[in-house]
Amino acid sequence: MLRLNGVRTGLMLGVSLVLAAIIYFFAANWSGLERVEKILISAGLVLLFYGISFALTRFKAMPSVHAFLSDIFLLGGCISFGIAVALLNQIYNSHADSFTIFLVWAIPALHLAWITRYNPFYVLSYTLIHLTLWFYFFPSSLFVVHSEEQFLGIGILFAAINLILFALTEINRLKSVPLRFLSFIIFHISLLLLTNSLAFETYGFMMNIPCLAAIAFGFYYFNRVQINKTFLTLNAFAGSAFAVFKFIELAIRHASIWFFFFGLVFVALLLAGNVWFFRSLSKLEDQSSEVAEDTEVVIEEKPRAQNHMLMGKIVSVIVTIIGVFIGSISLIGIVLVASGLNDPEYVLLTLALLFILPMILLPRINTVVRYTVLTVGYITGIVAIVWIDYLGLSLLFIALSIAGWVRLQGSKQRFLTYALLNINVAIILFQMLDTIKNLNHEFTYIILLLTLLNAVLYALHVSIPQSPLRQHVRTGAFFFTLLFMFWLTFLGDIFPYSYELFNVIYFITATLLVFRFLRREQPFDAGLSLVFWFAFLVYKYYDIFWSLLHKSLTLALLGIIIISLSYLFARRTVIAEPNDEQGLLRRNFILIAIVVVLQFGYLGFQAVQSEVLLTTGTTVKLEIKPVDPRSLLQGDYVVLSYNISSPPEPIASQLEDYRGQRKVRIVLSPDDKGIYVIKRLLKSGEALAEGEVVINGKLSGWGPIRYGIETYFVPEGTGLEIQSKARFASIRLNTHGDALLESLTEQ
């Protein structure tokens, strides 16, 4: 099974690279191809993915490998369909990142999720639905003004959708673990954002009630009705985030010495309450053990004791998070706000030492109290040594940090302290490198040294016999080695081609680590490596060190190589697998085939409709004002603001009657220079005069009129040049008022 999982991972990585290559290829807006050729290529790639998926179901050897690969290519076919839809809009210069792209893409994804019950399709559908809603309310190519009530409604809509999805997964109407986690997390994030009284002055305070109610119900439900440690912990994080969020909100409004003082008092009371809680819990467990004299009672009391332990851990998580954040902010806030303090940075350092030293020297203090106070001291101390900027103090402080790290217990506590140690080391490196004259790119050198330091620590602890302390070093060093190595791939050259070298080293290292840890049955390390591998693939889309077209060819080649090597490994290795393994396509061929045919039907219909408009439509010249952003899937484009987007009076006043309808029809006519301008609003049954044309528009909020021709896709890197030169747009209009943008001109 382990070898099978390794093969599946390799196949998944390879297909992911090929899909990324396709996205980069299309986003590059390659030249030299006609519109029809581009459409045929994009549709051909969709057909290729679905065809490979079908062909793999015919293979009788290695059923598990071929079934998995068939499922991955089926998913790839759905993703490539979305890319093809985006490409259609790119070719005909319409709707960059429009909600319609994601809506059209989401429909077959939803159907395939319903047909196959395949988790990747569930996640894809979930993502596309949220992107559809997001770009509907907040289009990337247009500034839309929403009222507070509208923003509130949007937030409630997102929260309601995720609550419904979570409820469906909870009662097993939707059997998807990833969907369950995603919906729960996004539900709480949506509610929390709605409680922001700075953004929602009228309703923000009122939204605290449903947010607190959701958190309280979560504690009751996951502790009493459906006991679940993972979701109880997530609910605890939601409660902690709410408390911290409210404290920051209040601090912005009421920052003063007394406010921060009461913040420290609140933390002290919170820690005292935590101590009382654990003492009461301990007494309760002692009483239970005294009463439990016979076996039946012991069996009955055991789950209850475990439940008490679980609640104790959850309370500790909440207290620690709240205590660390509020305590740190309050302590630093008192010093900064206090008037008349000489050298406040030294006051901060003194307070930090007063917090740190007793916690290191007195190990019998309550664990939560000790860890919270110690972390507050570390955070305060880091602020102080950055402010003071003296190497000797930084070295002293890192010695105290190491001592505290050694004396702590628990993986979470040591991991966070290890992160603070890395920050402390970064400060020392900066202070040391700052003394070197004519040294450029200091930050890059610091990240490189941190990468090497963590890599050495990890290498030293890989082969050493395991102990809790060494395991914590190994885990922390491994995570921060990957993190800093990933960071390096975004920084500038410190020697010729260092940037390219860091990217190549990172990609090769992350890929090898995934397979190495799968082979050694280390799921945590393999999963972490996989996360960083995909992060590289996603973030490099916007971090260009060679053209998108060249990057596309490189990734496609790497993907084909990885797929081939994984497949050959599976062919030459005896893998234990079930003989009755069947792919999704074989089990649901007819329904999936219907969805696929409809996808090609949509692509064909849209292409033909646009070509007819470009061929037969009336040519109209409009004055423009371009800017230069980038689309998520489609590459560089120029956003166009037309003179007809903001009509003059009295037409602008007449538009107020159309705001609720959203749709409006505008009559255009040429001026003495041949540039079309707004003549009037077209009324029902009204005829057009000679030379007049009609164009369909949409009203959104109080913003300008949109005509669906506000985006013009350009070759990579040419947007600024076009922005500086283009002054007019040539569009095509049919008799129904539908418009397509044809070209931009200087005259």
CSV table of C-alpha atoms in Angstrom, one decimal, residues 238-488:
chain,number,residue,atom,x,y,z
A,238,ALA,CA,-12.7,30.4,16.9
A,239,GLY,CA,-13.4,31.5,20.5
A,240,SER,CA,-9.9,32.7,21.0
A,241,ALA,CA,-9.9,34.6,17.7
A,242,PHE,CA,-13.1,36.3,18.7
A,243,ALA,CA,-11.6,37.4,22.0
A,244,VAL,CA,-8.4,38.7,20.5
A,245,PHE,CA,-10.3,40.4,17.6
A,246,LYS,CA,-12.5,42.2,20.1
A,247,PHE,CA,-9.6,43.3,22.2
A,248,ILE,CA,-7.8,44.8,19.2
A,249,GLU,CA,-11.0,46.5,18.1
A,250,LEU,CA,-11.4,48.0,21.5
A,251,ALA,CA,-7.7,49.0,21.7
A,252,ILE,CA,-8.1,50.9,18.4
A,253,ARG,CA,-11.0,52.9,19.9
A,254,HIS,CA,-9.9,53.3,23.5
A,255,ALA,CA,-6.1,53.0,23.6
A,256,SER,CA,-4.9,54.4,26.9
A,257,ILE,CA,-2.8,53.4,29.9
A,258,TRP,CA,-5.9,52.3,31.8
A,259,PHE,CA,-7.2,50.3,29.0
A,260,PHE,CA,-4.0,48.3,28.6
A,261,PHE,CA,-3.7,48.0,32.4
A,262,PHE,CA,-7.2,46.4,32.6
A,263,GLY,CA,-6.0,44.2,29.7
A,264,LEU,CA,-3.2,42.8,32.0
A,265,VAL,CA,-5.7,42.5,34.8
A,266,PHE,CA,-8.0,40.5,32.5
A,267,VAL,CA,-5.1,38.2,31.6
A,268,ALA,CA,-4.3,37.7,35.3
A,269,LEU,CA,-7.9,36.8,36.1
A,270,LEU,CA,-8.0,34.5,33.1
A,271,LEU,CA,-4.9,32.6,34.2
A,272,ALA,CA,-6.2,32.5,37.8
A,273,GLY,CA,-9.5,31.1,36.5
A,274,ASN,CA,-7.6,28.5,34.5
A,275,VAL,CA,-5.7,27.4,37.7
A,276,TRP,CA,-9.1,27.1,39.6
A,277,PHE,CA,-10.6,25.2,36.7
A,278,PHE,CA,-7.9,22.6,36.7
A,279,ARG,CA,-8.0,22.2,40.4
A,280,SER,CA,-11.7,21.7,40.3
A,281,LEU,CA,-11.3,19.2,37.4
A,282,SER,CA,-8.6,17.3,39.4
A,283,LYS,CA,-10.9,17.1,42.5
A,284,LEU,CA,-13.8,15.8,40.3
A,285,GLU,CA,-11.5,13.1,38.9
A,286,ASP,CA,-10.4,12.1,42.4
A,287,GLN,CA,-14.0,11.8,43.6
A,288,SER,CA,-14.9,9.8,40.5
A,289,SER,CA,-12.1,7.3,41.2
A,290,GLU,CA,-13.1,6.9,44.8
A,291,VAL,CA,-16.7,6.2,43.9
A,292,ALA,CA,-15.7,3.8,41.1
A,293,GLU,CA,-15.3,0.6,43.2
A,294,ASP,CA,-16.8,-2.0,40.9
A,295,THR,CA,-16.0,-2.7,37.2
A,296,GLU,CA,-19.3,-1.4,35.9
A,297,VAL,CA,-18.8,2.0,37.4
A,298,VAL,CA,-15.2,2.1,36.2
A,299,ILE,CA,-16.3,1.4,32.6
A,300,GLU,CA,-19.0,4.1,33.0
A,301,GLU,CA,-16.6,6.7,34.5
A,302,LYS,CA,-13.8,6.2,32.0
A,303,PRO,CA,-15.4,8.1,29.1
A,304,ARG,CA,-16.3,10.9,31.5
A,305,ALA,CA,-12.8,11.2,32.7
A,306,GLN,CA,-11.5,11.3,29.1
A,307,ASN,CA,-14.1,14.0,28.4
A,308,HIS,CA,-12.8,16.0,31.3
A,309,MET,CA,-9.2,15.7,30.0
A,310,LEU,CA,-10.3,16.8,26.6
A,311,MET,CA,-12.1,19.9,28.0
A,312,GLY,CA,-9.0,20.7,30.0
A,313,LYS,CA,-6.9,20.8,26.9
A,314,ILE,CA,-9.4,22.9,25.0
A,315,VAL,CA,-9.5,25.4,27.9
A,316,SER,CA,-5.7,25.5,28.0
A,317,VAL,CA,-5.6,26.3,24.2
A,318,ILE,CA,-8.1,29.2,24.6
A,319,VAL,CA,-6.4,30.6,27.7
A,320,THR,CA,-3.0,30.4,26.2
A,321,ILE,CA,-3.9,32.1,22.9
A,322,ILE,CA,-5.9,34.9,24.5
A,323,GLY,CA,-3.4,35.4,27.3
A,324,VAL,CA,-0.4,35.6,24.9
A,325,PHE,CA,-2.0,38.1,22.5
A,326,ILE,CA,-3.8,40.3,25.0
A,327,GLY,CA,-0.9,40.2,27.5
A,328,SER,CA,1.7,41.1,24.9
A,329,ILE,CA,-0.3,44.0,23.4
A,330,SER,CA,-1.2,45.3,26.8
A,331,LEU,CA,2.3,45.2,28.2
A,332,ILE,CA,3.8,46.9,25.2
A,333,GLY,CA,0.9,49.3,25.0
A,334,ILE,CA,1.3,50.5,28.6
A,335,VAL,CA,5.0,51.3,28.0
A,336,LEU,CA,4.4,53.0,24.6
A,337,VAL,CA,1.4,55.1,25.7
A,338,ALA,CA,2.8,56.1,29.1
A,339,SER,CA,4.1,59.7,29.1
A,340,GLY,CA,7.3,60.8,30.7
A,341,LEU,CA,9.1,57.5,30.4
A,342,ASN,CA,12.8,57.9,29.6
A,343,ASP,CA,14.2,55.1,27.3
A,344,PRO,CA,11.0,53.1,27.1
A,345,GLU,CA,12.9,50.4,25.2
A,346,TYR,CA,14.8,49.6,28.4
A,347,VAL,CA,11.7,49.5,30.4
A,348,LEU,CA,10.3,46.9,27.9
A,349,LEU,CA,13.5,44.8,28.3
A,350,THR,CA,13.3,45.0,32.1
A,351,LEU,CA,9.7,43.9,32.1
A,352,ALA,CA,10.5,41.1,29.6
A,353,LEU,CA,13.2,39.8,32.0
A,354,LEU,CA,10.9,40.0,34.9
A,355,PHE,CA,8.4,37.8,33.0
A,356,ILE,CA,11.0,35.4,31.6
A,357,LEU,CA,13.4,34.6,34.5
A,358,PRO,CA,10.9,33.4,37.1
A,359,MET,CA,9.1,31.2,34.6
A,360,ILE,CA,12.5,29.5,33.7
A,361,LEU,CA,13.6,29.0,37.3
A,362,LEU,CA,10.2,27.9,38.7
A,363,PRO,CA,9.1,24.8,36.8
A,364,ARG,CA,6.3,23.9,39.3
A,365,ILE,CA,4.1,26.8,38.2
A,366,ASN,CA,0.9,25.9,36.4
A,367,THR,CA,1.8,24.9,32.9
A,368,VAL,CA,-0.6,27.3,31.1
A,369,VAL,CA,0.3,30.2,33.4
A,370,ARG,CA,4.0,29.5,32.9
A,371,TYR,CA,3.8,29.2,29.2
A,372,THR,CA,1.6,32.2,28.7
A,373,VAL,CA,3.8,34.5,30.9
A,374,LEU,CA,7.0,33.2,29.3
A,375,THR,CA,5.7,33.8,25.8
A,376,VAL,CA,4.5,37.3,26.6
A,377,GLY,CA,8.0,38.0,28.0
A,378,TYR,CA,9.7,36.7,24.8
A,379,ILE,CA,7.5,38.8,22.5
A,380,THR,CA,8.1,41.9,24.6
A,381,GLY,CA,11.8,41.2,24.7
A,382,ILE,CA,12.1,40.8,21.0
A,383,VAL,CA,10.4,44.2,20.6
A,384,ALA,CA,12.9,45.7,23.1
A,385,ILE,CA,16.1,44.3,21.5
A,386,VAL,CA,15.0,45.4,18.0
A,387,TRP,CA,14.4,48.9,19.4
A,388,ILE,CA,17.7,49.0,21.3
A,389,ASP,CA,19.7,47.4,18.5
A,390,TYR,CA,22.7,46.2,20.5
A,391,LEU,CA,24.3,42.9,19.6
A,392,GLY,CA,25.4,42.0,23.2
A,393,LEU,CA,21.8,42.3,24.5
A,394,SER,CA,20.5,40.2,21.6
A,395,LEU,CA,23.0,37.4,22.4
A,396,LEU,CA,22.0,37.5,26.0
A,397,PHE,CA,18.3,37.3,25.1
A,398,ILE,CA,18.8,34.4,22.7
A,399,ALA,CA,20.6,32.5,25.6
A,400,LEU,CA,17.5,33.1,27.7
A,401,SER,CA,15.3,32.0,24.9
A,402,ILE,CA,17.2,28.7,24.5
A,403,ALA,CA,17.0,28.1,28.2
A,404,GLY,CA,13.3,28.6,28.2
A,405,TRP,CA,12.9,26.4,25.2
A,406,VAL,CA,14.8,23.5,26.9
A,407,ARG,CA,12.7,23.9,30.1
A,408,LEU,CA,9.3,23.9,28.4
A,409,GLN,CA,7.2,20.9,27.9
A,410,GLY,CA,4.8,20.2,25.0
A,411,SER,CA,5.2,20.2,21.2
A,412,LYS,CA,3.1,23.3,20.5
A,413,GLN,CA,4.9,25.4,23.2
A,414,ARG,CA,8.3,24.4,21.9
A,415,PHE,CA,7.3,24.9,18.3
A,416,LEU,CA,6.2,28.5,18.9
A,417,THR,CA,9.3,29.2,21.0
A,418,TYR,CA,11.4,27.8,18.2
A,419,ALA,CA,9.8,30.2,15.9
A,420,LEU,CA,10.7,33.1,18.3
A,421,LEU,CA,14.2,31.8,18.4
A,422,ASN,CA,14.5,32.1,14.6
A,423,ILE,CA,13.3,35.7,14.8
A,424,ASN,CA,15.9,36.3,17.5
A,425,VAL,CA,18.6,34.8,15.3
A,426,ALA,CA,17.5,36.9,12.4
A,427,ILE,CA,17.8,40.0,14.5
A,428,ILE,CA,21.4,39.0,15.5
A,429,LEU,CA,22.3,38.3,11.9
A,430,PHE,CA,21.0,41.6,10.8
A,431,GLN,CA,23.0,43.4,13.5
A,432,MET,CA,26.1,41.6,12.4
A,433,LEU,CA,25.7,42.1,8.7
A,434,ASP,CA,24.8,45.7,9.2
A,435,THR,CA,28.4,46.4,10.2
A,436,ILE,CA,29.7,45.1,6.8
A,437,LYS,CA,30.1,48.0,4.3
A,438,ASN,CA,28.9,47.8,0.8
A,439,LEU,CA,26.9,44.7,1.4
A,440,ASN,CA,23.8,44.6,-0.8
A,441,HIS,CA,20.7,42.4,-0.3
A,442,GLU,CA,21.2,41.9,3.5
A,443,PHE,CA,17.8,40.4,3.9
A,444,THR,CA,18.6,37.7,1.3
A,445,TYR,CA,21.7,36.7,3.2
A,446,ILE,CA,19.8,36.5,6.4
A,447,ILE,CA,17.2,34.2,5.0
A,448,LEU,CA,19.9,32.1,3.3
A,449,LEU,CA,21.8,31.7,6.6
A,450,LEU,CA,18.6,30.8,8.5
A,451,THR,CA,17.9,28.2,5.8
A,452,LEU,CA,21.4,26.7,6.3
A,453,LEU,CA,21.2,26.8,10.1
A,454,ASN,CA,17.8,25.0,10.2
A,455,ALA,CA,19.0,22.5,7.6
A,456,VAL,CA,22.1,21.7,9.6
A,457,LEU,CA,20.0,21.3,12.8
A,458,TYR,CA,17.6,19.0,10.9
A,459,ALA,CA,20.4,16.9,9.4
A,460,LEU,CA,22.0,16.5,12.9
A,461,HIS,CA,18.8,15.2,14.4
A,462,VAL,CA,17.6,12.8,11.6
A,463,SER,CA,19.8,9.9,12.5
A,464,ILE,CA,20.1,10.5,16.3
A,465,PRO,CA,17.9,8.1,18.5
A,466,GLN,CA,14.6,9.7,19.2
A,467,SER,CA,13.8,11.6,22.4
A,468,PRO,CA,11.1,14.2,22.9
A,469,LEU,CA,13.5,17.1,22.9
A,470,ARG,CA,15.3,16.0,19.8
A,471,GLN,CA,12.0,15.3,18.0
A,472,HIS,CA,10.9,18.9,18.7
A,473,VAL,CA,14.2,20.2,17.2
A,474,ARG,CA,13.8,18.0,14.2
A,475,THR,CA,10.2,19.1,13.6
A,476,GLY,CA,10.9,22.8,14.0
A,477,ALA,CA,14.1,22.7,11.9
A,478,PHE,CA,12.4,20.8,9.1
A,479,PHE,CA,9.4,23.2,8.9
A,480,PHE,CA,11.6,26.4,9.0
A,481,THR,CA,14.1,24.9,6.5
A,482,LEU,CA,11.3,24.5,4.0
A,483,LEU,CA,9.8,27.9,4.9
A,484,PHE,CA,13.1,29.9,4.5
A,485,MET,CA,14.0,27.9,1.4
A,486,PHE,CA,10.7,28.8,-0.1
A,487,TRP,CA,11.2,32.5,0.9
A,488,LEU,CA,14.5,32.5,-0.9
